[in-house]
Short mmCIF file of C-alpha atoms and ligand atoms in Angstrom, two decimals:
data_model
loop_
_atom_site.label_atom_id
_atom_site.label_comp_id
_atom_site.label_asym_id
_atom_site.label_seq_id
_atom_site.Cartn_x
_atom_site.Cartn_y
_atom_site.Cartn_z
CA MET A 1 27.79 32.81 -2.11
CA LYS A 2 26.24 33.68 0.96
CA THR A 3 22.92 34.18 -0.59
CA LEU A 4 22.72 30.52 -2.19
CA PHE A 5 23.53 29.10 1.48
CA THR A 6 21.20 30.82 3.09
CA LEU A 7 18.41 29.49 0.54
CA LEU A 8 19.78 26.01 1.13
CA PHE A 9 19.72 27.14 4.97
CA LEU A 10 16.06 28.06 4.69
CA SER A 11 15.30 25.05 1.98
CA THR A 12 15.78 23.10 4.59
CA ILE A 13 13.30 24.54 7.37
CA VAL A 14 10.91 24.82 4.86
CA PHE A 15 11.23 21.16 3.54
CA ALA A 16 11.86 19.67 7.05
CA LYS A 17 8.97 18.58 7.69
CA ALA A 18 6.33 17.05 4.58
CA GLN A 19 3.30 18.42 3.92
CA ASN A 20 -0.32 16.08 3.72
CA PRO A 21 -1.24 14.93 1.63
CA ILE A 22 2.70 14.51 0.95
CA ILE A 23 1.49 13.92 -3.62
CA THR A 24 -0.03 16.96 -4.88
CA GLU A 25 1.19 16.58 -8.30
CA MET A 26 -1.59 14.57 -9.55
CA PHE A 27 -4.56 12.45 -6.79
CA THR A 28 -3.71 9.04 -5.52
CA ALA A 29 -4.38 6.14 -3.73
CA ASP A 30 -4.26 2.57 -2.41
CA PRO A 31 -0.49 3.11 -0.43
CA ALA A 32 1.38 0.38 -0.36
CA ALA A 33 4.88 1.02 0.32
CA ILE A 34 8.19 -0.95 0.13
CA VAL A 35 11.65 0.12 1.56
CA TYR A 36 15.03 -1.32 -1.07
CA ASN A 37 18.40 -0.03 -0.92
CA ASP A 38 17.60 2.43 1.04
CA THR A 39 14.36 3.92 -0.49
CA VAL A 40 11.02 3.61 0.13
CA PHE A 41 9.31 3.64 -2.80
CA LEU A 42 5.46 3.93 -2.66
CA TYR A 43 3.03 2.61 -5.35
CA ALA A 44 -0.05 4.18 -6.10
CA GLY A 45 -3.35 3.47 -7.86
CA HIS A 46 -4.21 7.15 -9.91
CA ASP A 47 -7.87 9.27 -9.44
CA GLU A 48 -8.38 10.25 -12.58
CA ALA A 49 -12.44 12.05 -12.27
CA THR A 50 -13.22 14.79 -12.93
CA VAL A 51 -13.81 17.65 -10.05
CA ASN A 52 -17.89 16.43 -10.14
CA GLY A 53 -16.77 13.36 -10.97
CA ASN A 54 -18.85 10.42 -9.39
CA GLY A 55 -17.23 6.99 -10.00
CA TYR A 56 -13.26 6.13 -9.85
CA VAL A 57 -11.75 6.83 -12.93
CA MET A 58 -8.35 5.23 -12.24
CA ASN A 59 -6.62 3.13 -15.71
CA ASN A 60 -2.36 2.81 -14.25
CA TRP A 61 -0.25 2.59 -11.22
CA GLN A 62 2.24 5.33 -9.83
CA VAL A 63 5.45 5.05 -7.81
CA PHE A 64 7.31 7.43 -5.83
CA SER A 65 10.47 7.30 -4.57
CA SER A 66 12.10 9.15 -1.07
CA SER A 67 15.11 8.95 1.11
CA ASP A 68 13.91 11.30 4.33
CA MET A 69 9.99 10.53 3.66
CA VAL A 70 9.73 13.98 2.65
CA ASN A 71 10.84 15.01 -0.21
CA TRP A 72 9.14 12.59 -3.02
CA ALA A 73 9.99 12.07 -6.23
CA SER A 74 7.29 11.61 -9.34
CA ARG A 75 9.08 7.93 -10.64
CA GLY A 76 6.79 7.40 -13.45
CA GLU A 77 4.40 5.05 -14.41
CA VAL A 78 4.77 1.47 -13.65
CA PHE A 79 1.67 -0.39 -15.80
CA ASN A 80 -1.59 0.73 -17.17
CA VAL A 81 -4.15 -1.68 -17.66
CA ASP A 82 -3.82 -0.28 -21.02
CA LYS A 83 -0.83 -3.84 -20.72
CA ILE A 84 -3.00 -6.30 -19.35
CA THR A 85 -4.94 -8.56 -22.59
CA TRP A 86 -7.17 -9.88 -19.82
CA SER A 87 -8.69 -6.27 -18.14
CA LYS A 88 -11.90 -4.97 -19.41
CA GLY A 89 -10.45 -1.44 -17.11
CA ASP A 90 -9.58 0.45 -14.16
CA ALA A 91 -6.48 0.15 -11.97
CA TRP A 92 -7.33 -0.96 -8.81
CA ALA A 93 -5.22 -1.30 -5.30
CA SER A 94 -1.43 -2.95 -5.95
CA GLU A 95 1.06 -3.73 -4.32
CA VAL A 96 4.69 -4.07 -4.67
CA GLU A 97 6.79 -7.11 -3.40
CA GLU A 98 10.73 -7.58 -3.64
CA ARG A 99 12.03 -11.52 -4.17
CA LYS A 100 15.85 -12.02 -5.80
CA GLY A 101 15.54 -9.15 -7.13
CA LYS A 102 13.08 -9.17 -9.36
CA PHE A 103 9.75 -6.86 -7.69
CA TYR A 104 6.30 -8.50 -8.03
CA LEU A 105 3.16 -6.16 -8.54
CA TYR A 106 -0.15 -7.50 -7.51
CA PHE A 107 -2.45 -5.60 -8.39
CA CYS A 108 -6.34 -6.02 -9.53
CA THR A 109 -8.27 -4.69 -12.38
CA GLU A 110 -11.95 -6.24 -13.94
CA HIS A 111 -11.83 -9.46 -16.00
CA LYS A 112 -12.83 -9.39 -19.69
CA THR A 113 -14.35 -12.83 -19.61
CA ILE A 114 -14.64 -13.93 -15.73
CA ALA A 115 -17.09 -11.09 -14.14
CA GLY A 116 -16.02 -9.41 -11.45
CA LYS A 117 -13.25 -8.19 -10.55
CA ALA A 118 -10.23 -9.60 -10.78
CA VAL A 119 -6.63 -10.54 -9.06
CA GLY A 120 -3.52 -10.25 -11.46
CA VAL A 121 0.32 -10.44 -11.34
CA ALA A 122 3.21 -8.64 -12.82
CA VAL A 123 7.25 -8.43 -12.85
CA SER A 124 9.81 -6.41 -13.36
CA ASP A 125 14.02 -6.00 -12.68
CA ASN A 126 12.99 -2.59 -11.30
CA PRO A 127 11.29 -0.99 -8.61
CA THR A 128 10.50 2.14 -10.59
CA GLY A 129 8.59 -0.76 -13.10
CA PRO A 130 8.99 -0.72 -16.45
CA PHE A 131 6.09 -3.82 -15.43
CA GLU A 132 4.82 -6.91 -17.67
CA ASP A 133 2.01 -8.54 -16.89
CA ALA A 134 3.97 -12.18 -15.35
CA LEU A 135 0.87 -14.53 -16.20
CA GLY A 136 -1.00 -13.54 -19.42
CA LYS A 137 -3.73 -14.25 -17.31
CA ALA A 138 -5.79 -14.29 -13.94
CA LEU A 139 -3.58 -15.12 -10.98
CA ILE A 140 -7.22 -15.12 -8.95
CA THR A 141 -10.57 -15.30 -10.52
CA ASN A 142 -14.35 -14.14 -8.89
CA ASN A 143 -14.91 -17.47 -9.78
CA GLN A 144 -12.32 -19.26 -7.04
CA THR A 145 -14.48 -16.84 -3.95
CA THR A 146 -17.82 -17.85 -4.08
CA GLY A 147 -18.70 -17.83 -0.45
CA ILE A 148 -20.04 -14.73 -1.00
CA ASP A 149 -21.96 -13.29 -4.12
CA SER A 150 -19.74 -10.16 -4.90
CA TYR A 151 -18.31 -8.30 -7.91
CA TRP A 152 -16.10 -7.49 -6.63
CA ASP A 153 -14.90 -9.53 -3.01
CA ASP A 154 -11.70 -9.70 -4.83
CA ILE A 155 -9.66 -6.43 -4.80
CA ASP A 156 -6.46 -5.05 -2.31
CA PRO A 157 -3.88 -7.50 -3.17
CA THR A 158 -1.34 -8.17 -0.56
CA VAL A 159 1.19 -10.12 -0.10
CA PHE A 160 4.00 -11.14 2.92
CA ILE A 161 7.08 -13.35 2.36
CA ASP A 162 7.03 -15.31 5.62
CA ASP A 163 10.71 -15.76 7.87
CA ASP A 164 10.51 -19.56 6.14
CA ASN A 165 10.92 -17.47 3.17
CA GLN A 166 6.55 -18.74 2.63
CA ALA A 167 4.79 -15.92 0.68
CA TYR A 168 1.00 -15.37 1.16
CA LEU A 169 -1.33 -13.36 -0.71
CA TYR A 170 -3.42 -11.57 1.65
CA TRP A 171 -6.85 -9.94 -0.43
CA GLY A 172 -10.35 -9.35 -0.26
CA ASN A 173 -13.41 -7.18 0.69
CA SER A 174 -15.92 -8.12 2.61
CA ALA A 175 -14.35 -11.45 2.58
CA CYS A 176 -11.10 -11.62 3.74
CA TYR A 177 -9.39 -14.76 1.61
CA PHE A 178 -4.92 -16.20 1.83
CA VAL A 179 -3.48 -18.30 -0.53
CA LYS A 180 0.12 -19.90 -0.49
CA LEU A 181 2.57 -18.54 -4.02
CA LYS A 182 4.37 -20.87 -5.20
CA GLU A 183 8.63 -19.35 -5.62
CA ASN A 184 8.31 -17.74 -8.96
CA MET A 185 5.50 -15.95 -6.98
CA ILE A 186 3.11 -15.59 -9.77
CA GLU A 187 1.48 -19.30 -8.44
CA THR A 188 -1.28 -20.12 -6.01
CA GLU A 189 -0.34 -23.22 -4.78
CA GLY A 190 -3.19 -24.47 -2.03
CA ASP A 191 -6.40 -24.31 -0.55
CA ILE A 192 -8.25 -20.05 -0.92
CA GLN A 193 -9.04 -19.76 2.64
CA VAL A 194 -11.08 -17.64 4.64
CA VAL A 195 -10.23 -15.35 7.74
CA ASN A 196 -12.81 -14.30 9.68
CA LEU A 197 -12.56 -10.05 11.35
CA PRO A 198 -14.52 -8.01 12.64
CA SER A 199 -15.92 -5.63 10.48
CA PHE A 200 -13.89 -6.30 7.83
CA THR A 201 -14.41 -4.53 4.29
CA GLU A 202 -11.38 -3.94 2.52
CA ALA A 203 -7.34 -3.78 2.54
CA PRO A 204 -5.72 -6.27 4.60
CA TYR A 205 -2.10 -5.20 5.61
CA ILE A 206 0.38 -8.19 6.60
CA HIS A 207 3.58 -6.37 8.58
CA LYS A 208 5.05 -8.25 11.76
CA TYR A 209 6.59 -6.14 14.52
CA LYS A 210 8.48 -8.26 17.32
CA ASN A 211 7.28 -11.87 17.13
CA THR A 212 3.48 -11.09 16.22
CA TYR A 213 1.54 -10.65 12.47
CA TYR A 214 0.03 -7.60 11.96
CA LEU A 215 -3.46 -7.84 9.81
CA SER A 216 -4.41 -4.60 9.44
CA TYR A 217 -7.74 -3.51 7.40
CA ALA A 218 -10.62 -1.12 6.64
CA TYR A 219 -13.39 -1.88 8.85
CA GLY A 220 -16.98 -0.13 8.98
CA TRP A 221 -18.10 2.49 6.25
CA PRO A 222 -17.11 4.72 6.38
CA GLU A 223 -13.79 2.93 6.80
CA LYS A 224 -11.43 2.83 9.15
CA ILE A 225 -8.33 1.13 10.39
CA ALA A 226 -8.41 -2.01 12.38
CA TYR A 227 -6.22 -4.40 13.42
CA ALA A 228 -5.84 -8.44 14.28
CA THR A 229 -2.90 -10.25 15.80
CA SER A 230 -1.86 -13.55 15.95
CA THR A 231 1.84 -15.66 16.40
CA SER A 232 1.11 -17.38 12.54
CA ILE A 233 0.68 -15.15 8.81
CA THR A 234 -1.97 -18.31 8.75
CA GLY A 235 -3.37 -17.24 12.03
CA PRO A 236 -5.83 -17.57 14.98
CA TRP A 237 -6.01 -14.28 14.38
CA THR A 238 -7.01 -12.22 17.18
CA PHE A 239 -8.54 -9.18 17.07
CA ALA A 240 -7.16 -6.28 18.61
CA LYS A 241 -8.55 -2.53 17.94
CA VAL A 242 -9.52 0.73 15.19
CA ILE A 243 -5.73 2.68 15.20
CA ASN A 244 -7.36 5.50 12.47
CA ASP A 245 -10.16 7.04 12.08
CA ASN A 246 -12.95 7.83 9.86
CA VAL A 247 -10.58 10.85 7.75
CA ASN A 248 -11.67 13.84 5.78
CA GLN A 249 -14.18 13.49 2.84
CA CYS A 250 -14.25 10.17 1.90
CA GLY A 251 -15.02 6.59 2.67
CA THR A 252 -12.39 4.64 1.96
CA ASN A 253 -8.95 3.94 4.05
CA HIS A 254 -6.69 1.74 3.07
CA GLN A 255 -3.02 1.28 4.70
CA SER A 256 0.35 0.65 4.44
CA ILE A 257 2.26 -0.38 7.29
CA ILE A 258 6.89 0.43 6.63
CA GLU A 259 9.87 0.36 9.23
CA PHE A 260 12.55 2.52 6.88
CA GLN A 261 15.79 3.71 9.50
CA ASN A 262 14.07 2.89 12.62
CA GLN A 263 10.64 4.02 12.03
CA TRP A 264 7.12 3.05 11.98
CA TYR A 265 5.03 4.78 8.96
CA PHE A 266 1.29 4.40 8.64
CA ILE A 267 0.53 5.85 4.86
CA TYR A 268 -2.17 6.09 4.37
CA HIS A 269 -4.62 8.40 1.61
CA THR A 270 -7.74 11.18 2.52
CA GLY A 271 -9.90 13.17 0.62
CA ASP A 272 -8.08 16.26 1.56
CA ILE A 273 -7.87 18.55 -0.86
CA GLY A 274 -10.29 16.15 -3.74
CA GLY A 275 -12.30 13.99 -2.83
CA ASP A 276 -14.19 10.13 -2.86
CA PHE A 277 -12.37 9.34 -7.18
CA ARG A 278 -10.28 12.41 -5.85
CA ARG A 279 -7.14 11.30 -3.29
CA SER A 280 -4.36 11.27 -1.76
CA VAL A 281 -1.48 9.44 0.10
CA ALA A 282 -0.39 10.87 3.39
CA ILE A 283 1.92 10.13 6.06
CA GLU A 284 2.10 10.28 10.15
CA TYR A 285 4.24 8.28 12.48
CA LEU A 286 3.06 4.82 13.72
CA TYR A 287 4.31 3.70 17.90
CA TYR A 288 3.68 0.74 19.48
CA ASN A 289 2.97 0.19 23.67
CA ASN A 290 5.19 -1.65 25.40
CA ASP A 291 3.29 -4.72 25.38
CA GLY A 292 2.93 -4.79 21.98
CA SER A 293 0.47 -2.85 21.13
CA ILE A 294 -0.32 -0.21 17.55
CA ARG A 295 -1.06 3.22 19.19
CA GLU A 296 -4.41 5.60 17.41
CA ILE A 297 -3.00 6.64 14.42
CA VAL A 298 -2.67 10.97 15.38
CA GLN A 299 -4.09 12.49 11.72
CA THR A 300 -2.32 15.47 11.26
CA PRO A 301 -1.10 18.46 8.14
CA PHE A 302 1.80 18.41 8.56
CA GLY A 303 2.41 14.77 8.59
CA VAL A 304 6.53 13.18 9.16
CA GLU A 305 9.71 14.57 9.60
CA ALA A 306 12.66 14.85 7.02
CA ILE A 307 15.05 12.00 8.59
CA ASN A 308 18.01 13.85 8.58
CA LYS A 309 17.66 16.91 8.07
CA ILE A 310 21.24 17.71 7.02
CA GLU A 311 21.00 15.41 3.96
CA GLN A 312 18.60 18.20 2.48
CA CYS A 313 21.34 20.44 1.52
CA LYS A 314 22.49 17.11 -0.66
CA PRO A 315 20.72 16.95 -4.37
CA SER A 316 19.58 13.66 -4.03
CA PRO A 317 20.25 10.61 -6.10
CA ILE A 318 17.15 9.64 -8.21
CA ASP A 319 18.65 6.90 -10.08
CA1 LIG B 1 -15.27 -13.81 -5.40
#
């Protein structure tokens, strides 16, 4: 019994800090996290390129969960391009949003008949899926956004539900777009609008802190993460600054910003143990200055500490 206790105590010390990257059992990219029922659900794309691969090989989306930000349980595949009748392939960046007990997974994939990448939406009654295509067709297709001539400007969807319960879909590469979503979360409403942001590459993400909206995005190439702020979800947006520098061995940079148990986190990916096409999700703390500006993210190999170390001695509930 004493030995068991000692082992538990030692494991508490070992696991008190996360190691970056936090997911090492597979390569994961483009993280997007939500907090639901005191648990963080972390969604990510699945990089399956071979070690010498020179392009993305991505066919499904994965989910992981944690109650302490350090111990992450793989909850498996949530969705797969095989389940999308209109997809030509590619399971690119996704994000999940919960509304009235249903979970909506917005994703990017290549369209089979309308040339270019497209945004779709899948739905589930459970944050860990399985998700089913909600429409049987795309939500946004390349030919709806023609301001720039691009095959892949309709990628990287992110959804934010404002305080008045109006939902907005933001997305884009080279151009940043947004449109209202109907209450059913699977149809758009009104015109698609464009946000002008300096050196916008891709990966828009919206969060709110106090009374300010923050639109963070991948900036330049290789990508850093910068942000702009507004007093309204629809802008106008005022550029602030770069907060995350280039990441190791990877040109892309893709962020999710969440608050969990009164602490803010910056979730991103690096090429630390793989590379451009074999990425891995990592986590750092995110801090605000008194004026609400975000401090520069410090990329570390050791990540963040467990929220409640005492809890480490207990088996964590999975379901
Ligand atoms: Ca387009």
